[in-house]
């Protein structure tokens, strides 16, 4: 399931492609036909993320196109604003295609056909012949919109780009009051400027549920998924099975501060990297004998390796996530794994005590 930084990148993508434009909204699949009919011909004025929820704000054509006239973070000001709320879940993805003059954005964000871990994909020249990648074509001054591929729940078509949503867990049109109700059920989001660390500390501290479970609870903190959960607890040296109320408040606050840095970096670069530079390359199988063996050789999650200058290799990006059985990068003992609340939990039994 995409983590919160991915949804924030989606919000920025929609803002770059469509802000202020009147959009054609349709449902090629047909399952969202009524909702598409309500939004069709409206102007997109706001693109927001809160945790794993994406909110796209639409006003009637002719209403102010300036986002500041329509809403401020977390509070809708315009009574005419309707919101498209989507949650990608395990299988959802937004796929984009655009004319040559469209801003460059990731080709697909979510769980698309061509995806590596949590890294977004921008199409390269080698993608042109791949029939699984939707492409826009053009003559000198005409853009030919590609046909929908797969079961497209909703399609947004603007002046020079198209976005297709497939496989979402949630896709609905809601009012401003309904949007506020959804937000009220969510914990603070470390990427948002209005995220409240005191709220997070209080929620963790009043529960005997393990902190490992609480970090995956969107009502405690919004946007954290399995990767950030495992990695931030390792970086804090906290046992994931410790009850939240037994973790010192100062430590919980330090976890929040670390999430702010890590998740905002993920939103900026489109990849999760949690290792400190001095720990990269350490703790790889075989590092003390025949040379390092990439973690990805074990068939685990791959990400971040895209050949760009300065990119962190995929086998050096994490401390514990999907590294069970491999040596801890810090102490050398094998990384542990167990199931907790239906998800695999990874941690070091020595460094996290």
Short mmCIF file of C-alpha atoms in Angstrom, two decimals:
data_model
loop_
_atom_site.label_atom_id
_atom_site.label_comp_id
_atom_site.label_asym_id
_atom_site.label_seq_id
_atom_site.Cartn_x
_atom_site.Cartn_y
_atom_site.Cartn_z
CA UNK A 1 0.00 0.00 0.00
CA UNK A 2 1.43 3.43 -0.90
CA UNK A 3 2.59 5.41 2.12
CA UNK A 4 1.75 9.03 2.85
CA UNK A 5 4.63 10.62 0.96
CA UNK A 6 3.27 9.05 -2.24
CA UNK A 7 -0.13 10.68 -1.78
CA UNK A 8 1.47 14.06 -1.17
CA UNK A 9 3.35 13.63 -4.43
CA UNK A 10 0.02 12.90 -6.09
CA UNK A 11 -1.44 16.13 -4.73
CA UNK A 12 1.52 18.08 -6.10
CA UNK A 13 1.17 16.33 -9.45
CA UNK A 14 -2.49 17.28 -9.78
CA UNK A 15 -1.67 20.84 -8.81
CA UNK A 16 1.06 21.02 -11.46
CA UNK A 17 -1.07 19.49 -14.21
CA UNK A 18 -4.56 20.86 -13.59
CA UNK A 19 -4.73 23.72 -11.10
CA UNK A 20 -7.30 26.28 -12.25
CA UNK A 21 -8.45 24.19 -15.23
CA UNK A 22 -11.96 23.08 -16.11
CA UNK A 23 -11.77 19.30 -16.36
CA UNK A 24 -13.67 16.66 -18.26
CA UNK A 25 -14.45 13.92 -15.74
CA UNK A 26 -15.64 10.50 -16.85
CA UNK A 27 -15.78 6.90 -15.66
CA UNK A 28 -14.73 4.60 -18.52
CA UNK A 29 -15.40 1.60 -16.30
CA UNK A 30 -18.86 2.93 -15.45
CA UNK A 31 -18.73 2.32 -11.68
CA UNK A 32 -18.25 6.02 -10.95
CA UNK A 33 -20.58 7.39 -13.61
CA UNK A 34 -22.81 9.35 -11.20
CA UNK A 35 -19.89 10.95 -9.39
CA UNK A 36 -18.15 11.78 -12.64
CA UNK A 37 -21.32 13.44 -13.90
CA UNK A 38 -21.39 15.70 -10.83
CA UNK A 39 -17.77 16.82 -11.28
CA UNK A 40 -17.64 17.02 -15.07
CA UNK A 41 -17.13 20.60 -16.26
CA UNK A 42 -16.03 21.88 -12.86
CA UNK A 43 -12.77 23.69 -12.15
CA UNK A 44 -10.03 22.09 -10.02
CA UNK A 45 -8.92 24.59 -7.38
CA UNK A 46 -7.36 22.48 -4.64
CA UNK A 47 -5.24 19.34 -4.36
CA UNK A 48 -4.68 18.12 -0.80
CA UNK A 49 -3.25 15.06 0.90
CA UNK A 50 -3.88 14.00 4.49
CA UNK A 51 -2.10 10.75 5.26
CA UNK A 52 -3.19 8.25 2.63
CA UNK A 53 -6.27 10.25 1.62
CA UNK A 54 -6.24 12.46 -1.48
CA UNK A 55 -8.76 15.30 -1.80
CA UNK A 56 -9.30 17.17 -5.08
CA UNK A 57 -11.46 20.28 -4.73
CA UNK A 58 -13.79 21.35 -7.57
CA UNK A 59 -15.88 24.51 -7.93
CA UNK A 60 -18.38 25.43 -10.65
CA UNK A 61 -16.87 26.94 -13.77
CA UNK A 62 -16.84 30.69 -13.28
CA UNK A 63 -16.05 30.51 -9.57
CA UNK A 64 -12.64 31.80 -8.44
CA UNK A 65 -9.78 29.68 -9.78
CA UNK A 66 -7.33 30.85 -7.12
CA UNK A 67 -6.92 28.14 -4.46
CA UNK A 68 -6.69 30.82 -1.76
CA UNK A 69 -10.20 31.92 -2.66
CA UNK A 70 -11.55 28.40 -2.30
CA UNK A 71 -9.85 26.85 0.72
CA UNK A 72 -7.12 27.07 3.29
CA UNK A 73 -5.29 24.00 4.64
CA UNK A 74 -7.78 21.71 6.36
CA UNK A 75 -10.72 24.15 6.23
CA UNK A 76 -12.94 24.60 3.22
CA UNK A 77 -14.17 28.18 2.73
CA UNK A 78 -16.25 27.84 -0.40
CA UNK A 79 -19.68 26.31 0.06
CA UNK A 80 -19.77 25.38 -3.64
CA UNK A 81 -16.65 23.24 -3.37
CA UNK A 82 -17.08 19.51 -3.94
CA UNK A 83 -14.27 17.10 -3.19
CA UNK A 84 -13.17 13.95 -4.96
CA UNK A 85 -11.86 11.73 -2.16
CA UNK A 86 -9.70 8.77 -3.15
CA UNK A 87 -7.76 6.17 -1.20
CA UNK A 88 -5.50 3.91 -3.26
CA UNK A 89 -5.38 0.98 -0.83
CA UNK A 90 -3.37 -2.04 -1.91
CA UNK A 91 -4.13 -2.02 -5.61
CA UNK A 92 -5.02 1.54 -6.59
CA UNK A 93 -2.93 3.71 -8.89
CA UNK A 94 -3.09 6.99 -10.78
CA UNK A 95 -1.53 6.80 -14.25
CA UNK A 96 -0.69 9.97 -16.19
CA UNK A 97 -0.09 10.79 -19.82
CA UNK A 98 0.43 14.20 -21.34
CA UNK A 99 1.14 16.30 -24.37
CA UNK A 100 4.76 17.31 -25.04
CA UNK A 101 4.18 20.68 -23.36
CA UNK A 102 2.75 19.17 -20.15
CA UNK A 103 4.84 19.47 -16.97
CA UNK A 104 7.04 16.42 -16.42
CA UNK A 105 5.57 14.21 -13.72
CA UNK A 106 5.84 10.58 -12.70
CA UNK A 107 4.14 8.26 -15.17
CA UNK A 108 2.41 6.25 -12.45
CA UNK A 109 1.94 6.68 -8.72
CA UNK A 110 0.43 3.95 -6.58
CA UNK A 111 0.49 0.29 -7.54
CA UNK A 112 0.83 0.41 -11.35
CA UNK A 113 1.95 -2.26 -13.77
CA UNK A 114 5.52 -0.98 -13.79
CA UNK A 115 6.61 -0.17 -10.26
CA UNK A 116 9.64 -0.72 -8.06
CA UNK A 117 8.97 -0.55 -4.35
CA UNK A 118 7.93 2.94 -3.32
CA UNK A 119 9.73 4.75 -6.14
CA UNK A 120 7.65 6.68 -8.67
CA UNK A 121 8.32 6.11 -12.34
CA UNK A 122 8.93 8.74 -14.98
CA UNK A 123 8.73 7.26 -18.49
CA UNK A 124 12.00 7.02 -20.39
CA UNK A 125 12.60 6.59 -24.09
CA UNK A 126 12.63 2.83 -23.60
CA UNK A 127 9.01 2.96 -22.45
CA UNK A 128 7.67 4.16 -25.81
CA UNK A 129 7.32 0.68 -27.25
CA UNK A 130 5.89 -0.83 -24.06
CA UNK A 131 2.18 -1.46 -24.67
CA UNK A 132 1.52 -1.37 -20.90
CA UNK A 133 2.50 2.30 -20.63
CA UNK A 134 -0.21 4.74 -21.82
CA UNK A 135 1.30 7.39 -24.07
CA UNK A 136 0.00 10.58 -25.58
CA UNK A 137 0.96 11.19 -29.21
CA UNK A 138 1.09 14.45 -31.09
CA UNK A 139 1.51 16.03 -34.49
CA UNK A 140 2.85 19.56 -34.76
CA UNK A 141 0.06 21.11 -32.72
CA UNK A 142 -2.41 18.33 -31.85
CA UNK A 143 -2.37 16.04 -28.85
CA UNK A 144 -4.07 12.68 -29.26
CA UNK A 145 -5.46 11.52 -25.92
CA UNK A 146 -4.64 7.84 -25.27
CA UNK A 147 -7.45 5.36 -24.80
CA UNK A 148 -8.11 4.12 -21.25
CA UNK A 149 -6.23 0.96 -20.31
CA UNK A 150 -7.66 -1.47 -17.82
CA UNK A 151 -10.61 -0.86 -15.52
CA UNK A 152 -10.44 2.93 -15.18
CA UNK A 153 -12.71 4.07 -12.36
CA UNK A 154 -12.33 7.78 -13.09
CA UNK A 155 -10.58 9.78 -15.80
CA UNK A 156 -9.61 13.45 -15.46
CA UNK A 157 -8.86 15.20 -18.74
CA UNK A 158 -7.36 18.69 -18.83
CA UNK A 159 -5.82 20.93 -21.44
CA UNK A 160 -2.66 18.88 -21.90
CA UNK A 161 -2.81 15.84 -19.61
CA UNK A 162 -4.99 12.91 -18.65
CA UNK A 163 -5.06 11.01 -15.34
CA UNK A 164 -6.64 7.57 -14.92
CA UNK A 165 -7.49 5.99 -11.58
CA UNK A 166 -7.63 2.19 -11.34
CA UNK A 167 -8.30 -0.16 -8.45
CA UNK A 168 -8.90 2.30 -5.58
CA UNK A 169 -10.21 1.31 -2.17
CA UNK A 170 -12.26 4.52 -2.03
CA UNK A 171 -13.49 6.91 -4.71
CA UNK A 172 -16.36 9.27 -3.90
CA UNK A 173 -17.64 12.83 -4.18
CA UNK A 174 -18.10 14.50 -0.79
CA UNK A 175 -19.08 17.91 0.53
CA UNK A 176 -16.94 20.25 2.59
CA UNK A 177 -18.56 19.06 5.82
CA UNK A 178 -18.03 15.43 4.88
CA UNK A 179 -14.39 16.19 4.15
CA UNK A 180 -13.99 17.67 7.62
CA UNK A 181 -15.56 14.55 9.12
CA UNK A 182 -13.04 12.34 7.32
CA UNK A 183 -10.16 14.51 8.52
CA UNK A 184 -11.47 14.43 12.09
CA UNK A 185 -11.00 10.66 12.13
CA UNK A 186 -7.36 10.91 11.09
CA UNK A 187 -4.31 11.49 13.22
CA UNK A 188 -1.84 14.29 12.45
CA UNK A 189 0.17 14.03 9.23
CA UNK A 190 3.95 14.61 9.59
CA UNK A 191 4.18 16.03 6.07
CA UNK A 192 1.49 18.66 6.53
CA UNK A 193 2.42 22.03 8.01
CA UNK A 194 -0.57 21.76 10.37
CA UNK A 195 0.52 18.38 11.76
CA UNK A 196 0.41 18.59 15.56
CA UNK A 197 3.22 16.69 17.34
CA UNK A 198 1.58 17.17 20.75
CA UNK A 199 -1.53 15.42 19.45
CA UNK A 200 0.58 12.47 18.27
CA UNK A 201 2.44 12.21 21.58
CA UNK A 202 -0.83 12.29 23.52
CA UNK A 203 -2.49 9.61 21.37
CA UNK A 204 0.45 7.23 21.75
CA UNK A 205 0.82 7.87 25.47
CA UNK A 206 -2.74 7.10 26.46
CA UNK A 207 -2.83 3.58 25.00
CA UNK A 208 -1.38 0.25 26.09
CA UNK A 209 -1.38 -0.93 22.46
CA UNK A 210 2.17 -1.54 21.23
CA UNK A 211 3.84 1.39 19.58
CA UNK A 212 4.45 -0.82 16.55
CA UNK A 213 0.70 -1.19 16.09
CA UNK A 214 -0.06 2.44 16.87
CA UNK A 215 2.24 3.72 14.15
CA UNK A 216 0.15 1.80 11.61
CA UNK A 217 -3.11 3.22 12.98
CA UNK A 218 -4.18 6.13 10.77
CA UNK A 219 -6.16 7.56 13.70
CA UNK A 220 -2.89 7.93 15.63
CA UNK A 221 -0.63 9.24 12.86
CA UNK A 222 -1.68 9.63 9.23
CA UNK A 223 0.43 8.39 6.35
CA UNK A 224 2.83 6.01 8.08
CA UNK A 225 2.99 2.56 6.49
CA UNK A 226 4.98 -0.59 7.07
CA UNK A 227 8.29 0.79 5.80
CA UNK A 228 8.29 4.02 7.79
CA UNK A 229 7.00 2.15 10.87
CA UNK A 230 9.89 -0.33 10.88
CA UNK A 231 12.56 2.18 9.99
CA UNK A 232 11.66 5.01 12.35
CA UNK A 233 11.45 2.64 15.32
CA UNK A 234 14.88 1.25 14.48
CA UNK A 235 16.34 4.75 14.19
CA UNK A 236 14.84 5.58 17.60
CA UNK A 237 16.07 2.34 19.18
CA UNK A 238 12.54 1.52 20.36
CA UNK A 239 11.19 -2.01 20.78
CA UNK A 240 8.12 -2.13 18.51
CA UNK A 241 6.35 -4.44 20.98
CA UNK A 242 6.56 -1.94 23.84
CA UNK A 243 3.18 -0.49 24.92
CA UNK A 244 2.78 3.07 23.73
CA UNK A 245 2.11 4.42 27.20
CA UNK A 246 5.47 3.00 28.38
CA UNK A 247 7.50 4.88 25.77
CA UNK A 248 8.79 8.18 27.22
CA UNK A 249 7.04 11.22 25.80
CA UNK A 250 10.39 12.71 24.75
CA UNK A 251 11.11 9.57 22.70
CA UNK A 252 7.67 9.68 21.06
CA UNK A 253 8.27 13.34 20.18
CA UNK A 254 11.67 12.39 18.69
CA UNK A 255 9.93 9.74 16.57
CA UNK A 256 7.56 12.41 15.25
CA UNK A 257 10.43 14.76 14.43
CA UNK A 258 12.21 11.94 12.57
CA UNK A 259 9.03 11.10 10.62
CA UNK A 260 8.76 14.74 9.57
CA UNK A 261 12.27 14.63 8.10
CA UNK A 262 12.02 11.18 6.49
CA UNK A 263 8.53 11.51 5.05
CA UNK A 264 9.07 15.00 3.67
CA UNK A 265 12.25 13.76 2.03
CA UNK A 266 10.24 10.90 0.53
CA UNK A 267 7.64 13.35 -0.77
CA UNK A 268 10.37 15.47 -2.30
CA UNK A 269 12.32 12.71 -4.02
CA UNK A 270 9.74 9.98 -4.59
CA UNK A 271 11.68 7.27 -2.74
CA UNK A 272 12.05 6.13 0.86
CA UNK A 273 15.62 6.25 2.15
CA UNK A 274 16.12 5.86 5.89
CA UNK A 275 19.75 4.81 6.29
CA UNK A 276 22.37 7.29 7.45
CA UNK A 277 25.32 7.63 5.04
CA UNK A 278 27.77 6.05 7.46
CA UNK A 279 25.63 2.87 7.71
CA UNK A 280 25.14 2.24 4.01
CA UNK A 281 26.83 -0.88 2.77
CA UNK A 282 27.08 -2.28 6.29
CA UNK A 283 25.21 -5.39 7.36
CA UNK A 284 24.97 -6.98 3.93
CA UNK A 285 25.16 -10.73 3.62
CA UNK A 286 28.74 -11.72 2.90
CA UNK A 287 30.17 -8.27 3.67
CA UNK A 288 32.86 -9.75 5.89
CA UNK A 289 34.07 -12.41 3.47
CA UNK A 290 33.49 -12.49 -0.28
CA UNK A 291 32.28 -8.92 -0.52
CA UNK A 292 28.81 -7.42 -0.21
CA UNK A 293 25.82 -9.26 -1.59
CA UNK A 294 22.91 -6.95 -2.45
CA UNK A 295 19.84 -7.49 -0.32
CA UNK A 296 17.72 -7.48 -3.47
CA UNK A 297 19.26 -10.80 -4.47
CA UNK A 298 16.93 -12.39 -1.93
CA UNK A 299 13.90 -11.40 -3.99
CA UNK A 300 12.90 -8.57 -1.66
CA UNK A 301 11.53 -5.11 -2.27
CA UNK A 302 13.63 -3.09 -4.70
CA UNK A 303 13.61 0.67 -4.99
CA UNK A 304 15.65 3.81 -5.50
CA UNK A 305 18.09 2.36 -8.04
CA UNK A 306 17.38 4.44 -11.13
CA UNK A 307 20.90 5.30 -12.24
CA UNK A 308 20.54 8.98 -11.44
CA UNK A 309 23.53 10.73 -9.84
CA UNK A 310 23.44 10.54 -6.07
CA UNK A 311 20.69 7.90 -5.93
CA UNK A 312 20.96 5.55 -2.96
CA UNK A 313 21.22 1.92 -4.18
CA UNK A 314 18.18 -0.14 -3.33
CA UNK A 315 20.14 -2.57 -1.18
CA UNK A 316 21.34 0.26 1.06
CA UNK A 317 18.11 2.21 1.58
CA UNK A 318 16.70 0.48 4.70
CA UNK A 319 17.90 -0.67 8.09
CA UNK A 320 15.45 -3.49 8.80
CA UNK A 321 12.50 -3.47 6.39
CA UNK A 322 12.50 -6.73 4.38
CA UNK A 323 15.98 -7.51 5.72
CA UNK A 324 14.98 -10.36 8.04
CA UNK A 325 17.82 -12.83 8.47
CA UNK A 326 20.42 -10.36 7.21
CA UNK A 327 22.93 -8.77 9.60
CA UNK A 328 21.84 -5.57 11.32
CA UNK A 329 23.74 -2.67 9.78
CA UNK A 330 24.72 -1.44 13.25
CA UNK A 331 25.27 -4.48 15.51
CA UNK A 332 25.51 -7.36 13.04
CA UNK A 333 22.87 -9.62 14.61
CA UNK A 334 20.19 -11.05 12.29
CA UNK A 335 17.17 -8.83 11.68
CA UNK A 336 13.96 -10.32 13.07
CA UNK A 337 10.47 -10.58 11.59
CA UNK A 338 7.07 -11.51 13.00
CA UNK A 339 3.46 -10.88 12.12
CA UNK A 340 1.78 -8.10 14.07
CA UNK A 341 -1.84 -7.19 13.40
CA UNK A 342 -1.74 -8.84 9.99
CA UNK A 343 1.46 -7.15 8.76
CA UNK A 344 5.08 -8.23 8.90
CA UNK A 345 7.10 -6.36 11.51
CA UNK A 346 10.87 -6.07 11.08
CA UNK A 347 13.26 -5.05 13.87
CA UNK A 348 16.62 -5.69 15.53
CA UNK A 349 16.38 -7.46 18.87
CA UNK A 350 19.65 -5.92 20.06
CA UNK A 351 19.45 -2.32 18.87
CA UNK A 352 15.76 -1.98 19.76
CA UNK A 353 15.44 -2.91 23.42
#
